[in-house]
């Protein structure tokens, strides 16, 4: 495995086309995608690659929708992660202990519903791909000291004393984006008063590629199949007020709470990873662009993980931004010009707002125990199950195939 | 400008542009509409030139080895992208301040562009030749259009292309490009255009034909106020552009 790129001596100046702050799943994929299309990129991350690949750094897994898998494929990252992904063949959605459930079967759409991969697997894929691209430079561990965006260009000074000049800077530095704050772009935040507890479990029986999403009174509870058949990733949402007491239970007590939600359909169950807790909030940036700046992924929009779309919507941003920039490059247009960035915002913002709205509606509808609502939910789930066209629409949406698709998402190079 | 030969530069037009020259590269400034439709008119130029010279648009610097002259280059809004695409670019403007601003900007962008404060008829007299000649949004600002277009045509090398763009002289263009853009939407400073100097497509085409060029494509350009974007159309009633070739 490649370690972080050793840095040039302090005071060195690097000149590139696009500077990306944040080398996570979204920023890293963007860097690879740009470089592959002949646009130079420098990706800066605070943490070293070795640290990012440690077991305790990020215990999450991501569901990768079909359209996003095509992006990873075209960009050449998928090749490096293929041995470690699990296809999702079937999704079963149930509401508490209601007898009805919604059954999404991949045979209805004729392909996998998506894939599960640990974030570590995706990162490893990105690092492996980035090492193959000569016009992509990954700088880590380095942080941003100052950022100047003028009419003529972007100049960033990094913590090791080096300087990067570029035509455009992209903020891929997550929910608490430093670059977004520096640009004075405000965000609107809606707290859910819920946290997501994430862990990996081992189970006795094979999951057979089936994902389960249960809408419990406290919030959604998802069991997502991981490679090998006997491991699943759990996303267990719980009210904020209960999180501390839940996490301070003895292992036996915690296990009992887990089983009461998980059930016994996969036989014996054991927690095999650290238990991570993430507070859940929905947030969206008021603008995605500023002078020579574009926001992507969580820096622009943070969603509830219920629909499993956080990373997928980040990759949609990547695909749209790459297409807009490649088109601009072929016209010789300055990659940081306002006309180009406006195209990106016009393309992505309405789409993300729609998904935020849909996910928010689902969470608020399902995260409660009010009798009439539960009845309506139960009937609604059963109804969707009986209307094949509507179901295929929901499935296609979850798979990322609805809306104006960038070329990368159609599996084409730009 | 006291010259023996008649000049196509109008002193009052030059003064207008000298006064605005500082804002050429401000995307939110006085030239905002030019920045907005720049990608679309570049697309037109790139497509036609790639087809004419058999170049691959997706290649890096596809137009390497071809000489391009932008007549009335202003701040260099077209020169810079075209230089990035590999053309060896000469930018010509009668306003000295435009040339100063353009040279300074190209230097900051690290682009080598030959900017000259000169008149196209002088280049024609000297017998200079270019593979591609642009005269975009310029004819409406010059004196003696026929003389100007004749000079632009004569410096197109055999097998080369000329691109032209301006505004049609119709009631719609008076309403939209003049009154709408300058007085209502305030997109352009008042007095930017004199509607009487707008050119009908038939006049533009006729003038080029008289100088031995063949007009290949004639397209309208329309603004969609909802999407905020410009696109090529077949409606020539306001903005239009054309390509012509010397065979």
Short mmCIF file of N, CA and C in Angstrom, two decimals, chain A residues 27-177:
data_model
loop_
_atom_site.label_atom_id
_atom_site.label_comp_id
_atom_site.label_asym_id
_atom_site.label_seq_id
_atom_site.Cartn_x
_atom_site.Cartn_y
_atom_site.Cartn_z
N UNK A 27 -13.92 13.74 -2.10
CA UNK A 27 -12.78 14.51 -2.60
C UNK A 27 -11.79 13.63 -3.35
N UNK A 28 -11.55 12.43 -2.83
CA UNK A 28 -10.60 11.51 -3.46
C UNK A 28 -11.10 11.04 -4.82
N UNK A 29 -12.40 10.73 -4.89
CA UNK A 29 -12.96 10.29 -6.17
C UNK A 29 -12.91 11.43 -7.18
N UNK A 30 -13.19 12.65 -6.71
CA UNK A 30 -13.14 13.82 -7.61
C UNK A 30 -11.73 13.99 -8.19
N UNK A 31 -10.72 13.88 -7.32
CA UNK A 31 -9.34 14.03 -7.78
C UNK A 31 -9.01 13.02 -8.87
N UNK A 32 -9.39 11.75 -8.63
CA UNK A 32 -9.11 10.70 -9.63
C UNK A 32 -9.85 10.98 -10.93
N UNK A 33 -11.12 11.38 -10.81
CA UNK A 33 -11.95 11.60 -12.01
C UNK A 33 -11.39 12.74 -12.86
N UNK A 34 -10.97 13.83 -12.20
CA UNK A 34 -10.42 14.96 -12.94
C UNK A 34 -9.11 14.57 -13.63
N UNK A 35 -8.23 13.93 -12.86
CA UNK A 35 -6.92 13.56 -13.39
C UNK A 35 -7.08 12.63 -14.59
N UNK A 36 -8.02 11.71 -14.48
CA UNK A 36 -8.24 10.78 -15.58
C UNK A 36 -8.68 11.50 -16.86
N UNK A 37 -9.35 12.64 -16.69
CA UNK A 37 -9.80 13.40 -17.86
C UNK A 37 -8.82 14.52 -18.24
N UNK A 38 -7.60 14.41 -17.75
CA UNK A 38 -6.57 15.37 -18.19
C UNK A 38 -6.58 16.69 -17.45
N UNK A 39 -7.31 16.77 -16.34
CA UNK A 39 -7.31 17.99 -15.55
C UNK A 39 -6.47 17.73 -14.29
N UNK A 40 -5.45 18.53 -14.10
CA UNK A 40 -4.54 18.32 -12.97
C UNK A 40 -5.23 18.62 -11.65
N UNK A 41 -4.91 17.85 -10.60
CA UNK A 41 -5.53 18.09 -9.30
C UNK A 41 -4.53 17.83 -8.18
N UNK A 42 -4.68 18.63 -7.11
CA UNK A 42 -3.94 18.40 -5.88
C UNK A 42 -4.98 18.20 -4.79
N UNK A 43 -4.90 17.08 -4.06
CA UNK A 43 -5.85 16.78 -2.99
C UNK A 43 -5.12 16.89 -1.66
N UNK A 44 -5.68 17.68 -0.76
CA UNK A 44 -5.06 17.93 0.52
C UNK A 44 -5.90 17.29 1.63
N UNK A 45 -5.29 16.52 2.50
CA UNK A 45 -6.04 15.98 3.63
C UNK A 45 -5.24 16.12 4.92
N UNK A 46 -5.98 16.34 6.02
CA UNK A 46 -5.35 16.54 7.32
C UNK A 46 -4.72 15.26 7.87
N UNK A 47 -5.32 14.10 7.46
CA UNK A 47 -4.83 12.84 8.02
C UNK A 47 -4.02 12.06 7.00
N UNK A 48 -3.02 11.34 7.50
CA UNK A 48 -2.21 10.53 6.60
C UNK A 48 -3.04 9.36 6.09
N UNK A 49 -2.66 8.83 4.94
CA UNK A 49 -3.41 7.70 4.37
C UNK A 49 -3.38 6.50 5.31
N UNK A 50 -2.23 6.26 5.95
CA UNK A 50 -2.15 5.12 6.87
C UNK A 50 -3.15 5.26 8.01
N UNK A 51 -3.26 6.49 8.53
CA UNK A 51 -4.18 6.72 9.63
C UNK A 51 -5.63 6.51 9.18
N UNK A 52 -5.94 6.98 7.97
CA UNK A 52 -7.30 6.86 7.46
C UNK A 52 -7.70 5.40 7.23
N UNK A 53 -6.71 4.54 7.06
CA UNK A 53 -7.02 3.13 6.81
C UNK A 53 -7.01 2.28 8.08
N UNK A 54 -6.75 2.91 9.25
CA UNK A 54 -6.76 2.15 10.50
C UNK A 54 -8.19 1.71 10.84
N UNK A 55 -8.28 0.58 11.53
CA UNK A 55 -9.60 0.02 11.88
C UNK A 55 -10.48 0.99 12.65
N UNK A 56 -9.87 1.75 13.55
CA UNK A 56 -10.67 2.59 14.43
C UNK A 56 -11.02 3.95 13.84
N UNK A 57 -10.48 4.27 12.64
CA UNK A 57 -10.72 5.62 12.11
C UNK A 57 -12.17 5.83 11.68
N UNK A 58 -12.71 4.94 10.90
CA UNK A 58 -14.05 5.10 10.37
C UNK A 58 -14.68 3.72 10.29
N UNK A 59 -15.64 3.45 11.16
CA UNK A 59 -16.22 2.11 11.21
C UNK A 59 -17.40 1.95 10.27
N UNK A 60 -17.67 2.99 9.48
CA UNK A 60 -18.88 2.95 8.67
C UNK A 60 -18.67 2.20 7.36
N UNK A 61 -19.78 1.78 6.83
CA UNK A 61 -19.78 1.21 5.49
C UNK A 61 -20.70 2.08 4.67
N UNK A 62 -20.57 2.01 3.37
CA UNK A 62 -21.45 2.80 2.53
C UNK A 62 -22.19 1.90 1.57
N UNK A 63 -23.44 2.28 1.34
CA UNK A 63 -24.21 1.60 0.30
C UNK A 63 -23.91 2.37 -0.98
N UNK A 64 -23.54 1.65 -2.02
CA UNK A 64 -23.18 2.30 -3.29
C UNK A 64 -24.27 1.97 -4.31
N UNK A 65 -24.97 3.01 -4.72
CA UNK A 65 -26.06 2.80 -5.68
C UNK A 65 -25.48 2.49 -7.05
N UNK A 66 -26.31 1.87 -7.90
CA UNK A 66 -25.88 1.45 -9.23
C UNK A 66 -25.19 2.55 -10.02
N UNK A 67 -25.82 3.73 -10.05
CA UNK A 67 -25.27 4.82 -10.86
C UNK A 67 -23.92 5.28 -10.31
N UNK A 68 -23.76 5.19 -8.98
CA UNK A 68 -22.50 5.62 -8.39
C UNK A 68 -21.41 4.57 -8.58
N UNK A 69 -21.84 3.31 -8.63
CA UNK A 69 -20.87 2.26 -8.93
C UNK A 69 -20.29 2.51 -10.32
N UNK A 70 -21.13 2.99 -11.23
CA UNK A 70 -20.65 3.26 -12.59
C UNK A 70 -19.60 4.38 -12.58
N UNK A 71 -19.77 5.37 -11.71
CA UNK A 71 -18.75 6.43 -11.60
C UNK A 71 -17.43 5.81 -11.17
N UNK A 72 -17.48 5.01 -10.07
CA UNK A 72 -16.25 4.40 -9.55
C UNK A 72 -15.60 3.51 -10.61
N UNK A 73 -16.45 2.87 -11.40
CA UNK A 73 -15.97 1.99 -12.47
C UNK A 73 -15.23 2.79 -13.54
N UNK A 74 -15.88 3.84 -14.03
CA UNK A 74 -15.29 4.64 -15.12
C UNK A 74 -13.98 5.30 -14.65
N UNK A 75 -13.97 5.71 -13.39
CA UNK A 75 -12.81 6.43 -12.87
C UNK A 75 -11.65 5.47 -12.55
N UNK A 76 -11.95 4.17 -12.53
CA UNK A 76 -10.90 3.19 -12.30
C UNK A 76 -10.65 2.84 -10.85
N UNK A 77 -11.58 3.25 -9.96
CA UNK A 77 -11.45 2.94 -8.53
C UNK A 77 -12.06 1.58 -8.23
N UNK A 78 -13.16 1.29 -8.91
CA UNK A 78 -13.92 0.05 -8.65
C UNK A 78 -13.03 -1.18 -8.80
N UNK A 79 -12.21 -1.17 -9.85
CA UNK A 79 -11.28 -2.25 -10.11
C UNK A 79 -10.50 -2.65 -8.85
N UNK A 80 -10.12 -1.63 -8.06
CA UNK A 80 -9.29 -1.89 -6.88
C UNK A 80 -10.11 -2.31 -5.67
N UNK A 81 -11.43 -2.15 -5.70
CA UNK A 81 -12.22 -2.51 -4.52
C UNK A 81 -13.10 -3.73 -4.75
N UNK A 82 -13.19 -4.14 -6.03
CA UNK A 82 -14.10 -5.22 -6.42
C UNK A 82 -14.03 -6.48 -5.54
N UNK A 83 -12.81 -6.92 -5.15
CA UNK A 83 -12.78 -8.16 -4.36
C UNK A 83 -13.47 -8.01 -3.00
N UNK A 84 -13.65 -6.77 -2.53
CA UNK A 84 -14.15 -6.58 -1.16
C UNK A 84 -15.53 -5.93 -1.09
N UNK A 85 -16.36 -6.11 -2.10
CA UNK A 85 -17.70 -5.52 -2.02
C UNK A 85 -18.76 -6.61 -1.99
N UNK A 86 -19.92 -6.26 -1.44
CA UNK A 86 -21.02 -7.21 -1.35
C UNK A 86 -22.20 -6.66 -2.14
N UNK A 87 -22.66 -7.40 -3.15
CA UNK A 87 -23.86 -6.92 -3.85
C UNK A 87 -25.11 -7.03 -2.97
N UNK A 88 -25.99 -6.06 -3.06
CA UNK A 88 -27.28 -6.11 -2.36
C UNK A 88 -28.30 -6.64 -3.35
N UNK A 89 -28.85 -7.82 -3.03
CA UNK A 89 -29.74 -8.46 -3.99
C UNK A 89 -31.20 -8.16 -3.69
N UNK A 90 -31.45 -7.75 -2.46
CA UNK A 90 -32.83 -7.63 -2.04
C UNK A 90 -32.87 -6.66 -0.86
N UNK A 91 -33.88 -5.82 -0.81
CA UNK A 91 -34.03 -4.91 0.34
C UNK A 91 -35.41 -5.16 0.94
N UNK A 92 -35.48 -5.44 2.24
CA UNK A 92 -36.77 -5.62 2.89
C UNK A 92 -36.99 -4.49 3.88
N UNK A 93 -38.07 -3.79 3.69
CA UNK A 93 -38.38 -2.66 4.55
C UNK A 93 -39.59 -3.01 5.39
N UNK A 94 -39.47 -2.90 6.70
CA UNK A 94 -40.61 -3.20 7.56
C UNK A 94 -40.83 -2.08 8.56
N UNK A 95 -42.06 -1.99 9.03
CA UNK A 95 -42.43 -0.95 9.97
C UNK A 95 -42.73 -1.63 11.31
N UNK A 96 -41.85 -1.44 12.29
CA UNK A 96 -42.00 -2.05 13.62
C UNK A 96 -42.44 -3.50 13.49
N UNK A 97 -43.49 -3.85 14.21
CA UNK A 97 -43.89 -5.25 14.17
C UNK A 97 -45.10 -5.46 13.27
N UNK A 98 -45.31 -4.52 12.35
CA UNK A 98 -46.41 -4.66 11.42
C UNK A 98 -46.21 -5.90 10.56
N UNK A 99 -47.29 -6.58 10.20
CA UNK A 99 -47.14 -7.79 9.38
C UNK A 99 -46.79 -7.48 7.92
N UNK A 100 -46.98 -6.22 7.48
CA UNK A 100 -46.70 -5.90 6.09
C UNK A 100 -45.25 -5.48 5.93
N UNK A 101 -44.67 -5.78 4.82
CA UNK A 101 -43.35 -5.22 4.55
C UNK A 101 -43.21 -4.92 3.07
N UNK A 102 -42.28 -4.05 2.82
CA UNK A 102 -42.02 -3.65 1.45
C UNK A 102 -40.82 -4.46 0.99
N UNK A 103 -40.95 -5.08 -0.15
CA UNK A 103 -39.92 -6.00 -0.60
C UNK A 103 -39.37 -5.51 -1.94
N UNK A 104 -38.13 -5.07 -1.93
CA UNK A 104 -37.51 -4.64 -3.19
C UNK A 104 -36.61 -5.78 -3.66
N UNK A 105 -36.90 -6.35 -4.77
CA UNK A 105 -36.08 -7.46 -5.24
C UNK A 105 -35.33 -7.03 -6.50
N UNK A 106 -34.05 -7.38 -6.57
CA UNK A 106 -33.27 -6.93 -7.73
C UNK A 106 -33.82 -7.52 -9.02
N UNK A 107 -34.58 -8.62 -8.93
CA UNK A 107 -35.11 -9.20 -10.16
C UNK A 107 -36.17 -8.29 -10.80
N UNK A 108 -36.75 -7.39 -9.97
CA UNK A 108 -37.73 -6.45 -10.52
C UNK A 108 -37.07 -5.44 -11.46
N UNK A 109 -35.81 -5.08 -11.21
CA UNK A 109 -35.14 -4.12 -12.09
C UNK A 109 -34.04 -4.75 -12.93
N UNK A 110 -33.78 -6.02 -12.68
CA UNK A 110 -32.85 -6.76 -13.53
C UNK A 110 -31.38 -6.55 -13.25
N UNK A 111 -31.03 -5.94 -12.12
CA UNK A 111 -29.61 -5.81 -11.75
C UNK A 111 -29.51 -5.70 -10.24
N UNK A 112 -28.28 -5.68 -9.72
CA UNK A 112 -28.11 -5.55 -8.28
C UNK A 112 -28.75 -4.25 -7.82
N UNK A 113 -29.23 -4.24 -6.55
CA UNK A 113 -29.81 -3.02 -6.00
C UNK A 113 -28.72 -2.02 -5.65
N UNK A 114 -27.53 -2.55 -5.48
CA UNK A 114 -26.41 -1.70 -5.08
C UNK A 114 -25.36 -2.59 -4.46
N UNK A 115 -24.37 -1.99 -3.87
CA UNK A 115 -23.30 -2.75 -3.24
C UNK A 115 -23.03 -2.17 -1.86
N UNK A 116 -22.49 -3.01 -0.99
CA UNK A 116 -22.02 -2.53 0.31
C UNK A 116 -20.50 -2.64 0.31
N UNK A 117 -19.87 -1.61 0.82
CA UNK A 117 -18.42 -1.66 0.97
C UNK A 117 -18.07 -0.89 2.23
N UNK A 118 -17.08 -1.33 2.95
CA UNK A 118 -16.64 -0.56 4.10
C UNK A 118 -15.97 0.69 3.56
N UNK A 119 -16.06 1.77 4.31
CA UNK A 119 -15.42 3.01 3.85
C UNK A 119 -13.93 2.80 3.67
N UNK A 120 -13.38 1.90 4.48
CA UNK A 120 -11.95 1.59 4.37
C UNK A 120 -11.64 0.99 2.99
N UNK A 121 -12.52 0.10 2.53
CA UNK A 121 -12.34 -0.51 1.21
C UNK A 121 -12.36 0.56 0.12
N UNK A 122 -13.30 1.50 0.24
CA UNK A 122 -13.41 2.55 -0.79
C UNK A 122 -12.16 3.43 -0.76
N UNK A 123 -11.73 3.80 0.45
CA UNK A 123 -10.52 4.64 0.57
C UNK A 123 -9.31 3.93 -0.04
N UNK A 124 -9.21 2.64 0.25
CA UNK A 124 -8.07 1.89 -0.27
C UNK A 124 -8.10 1.91 -1.80
N UNK A 125 -9.30 1.78 -2.37
CA UNK A 125 -9.47 1.83 -3.82
C UNK A 125 -9.04 3.17 -4.39
N UNK A 126 -9.44 4.24 -3.69
CA UNK A 126 -9.09 5.59 -4.16
C UNK A 126 -7.58 5.80 -4.11
N UNK A 127 -6.95 5.39 -3.01
CA UNK A 127 -5.50 5.59 -2.88
C UNK A 127 -4.75 4.80 -3.95
N UNK A 128 -5.23 3.57 -4.20
CA UNK A 128 -4.56 2.74 -5.21
C UNK A 128 -4.69 3.39 -6.58
N UNK A 129 -5.88 3.89 -6.90
CA UNK A 129 -6.08 4.52 -8.21
C UNK A 129 -5.26 5.80 -8.32
N UNK A 130 -5.23 6.59 -7.24
CA UNK A 130 -4.55 7.89 -7.31
C UNK A 130 -3.06 7.69 -7.61
N UNK A 131 -2.50 6.57 -7.12
CA UNK A 131 -1.08 6.32 -7.34
C UNK A 131 -0.78 6.06 -8.82
N UNK A 132 -1.82 5.72 -9.59
CA UNK A 132 -1.61 5.44 -11.02
C UNK A 132 -1.72 6.69 -11.90
N UNK A 133 -2.17 7.79 -11.31
CA UNK A 133 -2.44 8.99 -12.11
C UNK A 133 -1.35 10.05 -11.90
N UNK A 134 -0.55 10.30 -12.94
CA UNK A 134 0.59 11.20 -12.77
C UNK A 134 0.21 12.66 -12.51
N UNK A 135 -0.96 13.10 -12.99
CA UNK A 135 -1.30 14.52 -12.79
C UNK A 135 -2.17 14.74 -11.56
N UNK A 136 -2.17 13.74 -10.65
CA UNK A 136 -2.89 13.87 -9.38
C UNK A 136 -1.87 13.77 -8.25
N UNK A 137 -1.89 14.75 -7.35
CA UNK A 137 -0.98 14.75 -6.21
C UNK A 137 -1.80 14.72 -4.94
N UNK A 138 -1.54 13.72 -4.09
CA UNK A 138 -2.24 13.63 -2.81
C UNK A 138 -1.28 14.13 -1.74
N UNK A 139 -1.66 15.19 -1.02
CA UNK A 139 -0.81 15.73 0.03
C UNK A 139 -1.44 15.45 1.39
N UNK A 140 -0.72 14.71 2.25
CA UNK A 140 -1.24 14.41 3.58
C UNK A 140 -0.09 13.89 4.44
N UNK A 141 -0.11 14.12 5.73
CA UNK A 141 -1.08 14.94 6.47
C UNK A 141 -0.69 16.42 6.44
N UNK A 142 -1.56 17.21 5.88
CA UNK A 142 -1.30 18.64 5.72
C UNK A 142 -2.62 19.37 5.93
N UNK A 143 -2.57 20.54 6.57
CA UNK A 143 -3.81 21.30 6.68
C UNK A 143 -3.67 22.65 6.00
N UNK A 144 -4.80 23.29 5.83
CA UNK A 144 -4.87 24.55 5.11
C UNK A 144 -4.60 25.68 6.09
N UNK A 145 -3.62 26.52 5.78
CA UNK A 145 -3.32 27.65 6.66
C UNK A 145 -4.04 28.90 6.17
N UNK A 146 -3.97 29.16 4.88
CA UNK A 146 -4.71 30.31 4.35
C UNK A 146 -5.12 30.04 2.92
N UNK A 147 -6.18 30.70 2.52
CA UNK A 147 -6.71 30.50 1.18
C UNK A 147 -7.10 31.86 0.63
N UNK A 148 -6.51 32.19 -0.53
CA UNK A 148 -6.82 33.46 -1.15
C UNK A 148 -7.47 33.17 -2.51
N UNK A 149 -8.66 33.73 -2.72
CA UNK A 149 -9.35 33.53 -4.00
C UNK A 149 -9.55 34.89 -4.64
N UNK A 150 -8.83 35.16 -5.73
CA UNK A 150 -8.97 36.45 -6.40
C UNK A 150 -9.57 36.22 -7.79
N UNK A 151 -9.81 37.32 -8.49
CA UNK A 151 -10.33 37.23 -9.85
C UNK A 151 -9.39 36.41 -10.75
N UNK A 152 -8.09 36.39 -10.40
CA UNK A 152 -7.12 35.74 -11.26
C UNK A 152 -6.76 34.31 -10.88
N UNK A 153 -7.09 33.90 -9.66
CA UNK A 153 -6.72 32.55 -9.28
C UNK A 153 -6.81 32.29 -7.79
N UNK A 154 -6.45 31.06 -7.43
CA UNK A 154 -6.51 30.61 -6.04
C UNK A 154 -5.09 30.37 -5.56
N UNK A 155 -4.77 30.84 -4.36
CA UNK A 155 -3.47 30.56 -3.76
C UNK A 155 -3.71 30.03 -2.35
N UNK A 156 -3.22 28.84 -2.09
CA UNK A 156 -3.39 28.25 -0.77
C UNK A 156 -2.02 28.04 -0.14
N UNK A 157 -1.92 28.40 1.15
CA UNK A 157 -0.71 28.12 1.89
C UNK A 157 -1.02 26.96 2.83
N UNK A 158 -0.16 25.94 2.82
CA UNK A 158 -0.40 24.73 3.61
C UNK A 158 0.49 24.70 4.85
N UNK A 159 0.12 23.83 5.78
CA UNK A 159 0.80 23.79 7.07
C UNK A 159 2.28 23.41 6.99
N UNK A 160 2.70 22.82 5.88
CA UNK A 160 4.13 22.48 5.75
C UNK A 160 4.90 23.61 5.08
N UNK A 161 4.22 24.75 4.88
CA UNK A 161 4.90 25.90 4.31
C UNK A 161 4.86 25.96 2.79
N UNK A 162 4.31 24.94 2.16
CA UNK A 162 4.25 24.97 0.70
C UNK A 162 3.03 25.76 0.23
N UNK A 163 3.06 26.14 -1.04
CA UNK A 163 1.99 26.94 -1.63
C UNK A 163 1.43 26.20 -2.84
N UNK A 164 0.10 26.22 -2.97
CA UNK A 164 -0.52 25.62 -4.15
C UNK A 164 -1.29 26.70 -4.88
N UNK A 165 -1.06 26.81 -6.19
CA UNK A 165 -1.83 27.74 -7.03
C UNK A 165 -2.72 26.93 -7.96
N UNK A 166 -3.97 27.38 -8.10
CA UNK A 166 -4.92 26.66 -8.95
C UNK A 166 -5.94 27.62 -9.52
N UNK A 167 -6.72 27.13 -10.49
CA UNK A 167 -7.78 27.97 -11.07
C UNK A 167 -9.04 27.88 -10.24
N UNK A 168 -9.19 26.75 -9.53
CA UNK A 168 -10.42 26.49 -8.77
C UNK A 168 -10.07 25.74 -7.50
N UNK A 169 -10.80 26.04 -6.42
CA UNK A 169 -10.66 25.23 -5.21
C UNK A 169 -12.00 24.57 -4.93
N UNK A 170 -11.96 23.28 -4.58
CA UNK A 170 -13.19 22.55 -4.27
C UNK A 170 -13.16 22.18 -2.80
N UNK A 171 -14.25 22.50 -2.10
CA UNK A 171 -14.37 22.13 -0.69
C UNK A 171 -15.02 20.77 -0.61
N UNK A 172 -14.23 19.77 -0.23
CA UNK A 172 -14.75 18.41 -0.04
C UNK A 172 -14.39 18.03 1.39
N UNK A 173 -14.46 19.04 2.28
CA UNK A 173 -13.97 18.83 3.64
C UNK A 173 -15.09 18.62 4.66
N UNK A 174 -16.19 18.04 4.19
CA UNK A 174 -17.19 17.52 5.12
C UNK A 174 -18.18 18.51 5.71
N UNK A 175 -18.98 17.99 6.62
CA UNK A 175 -20.07 18.76 7.21
C UNK A 175 -19.63 20.06 7.85
N UNK A 176 -18.49 20.01 8.56
CA UNK A 176 -18.03 21.24 9.22
C UNK A 176 -16.98 21.93 8.36
N UNK A 177 -17.16 21.91 7.07
CA UNK A 177 -16.22 22.43 6.10
C UNK A 177 -15.56 23.76 6.50
#
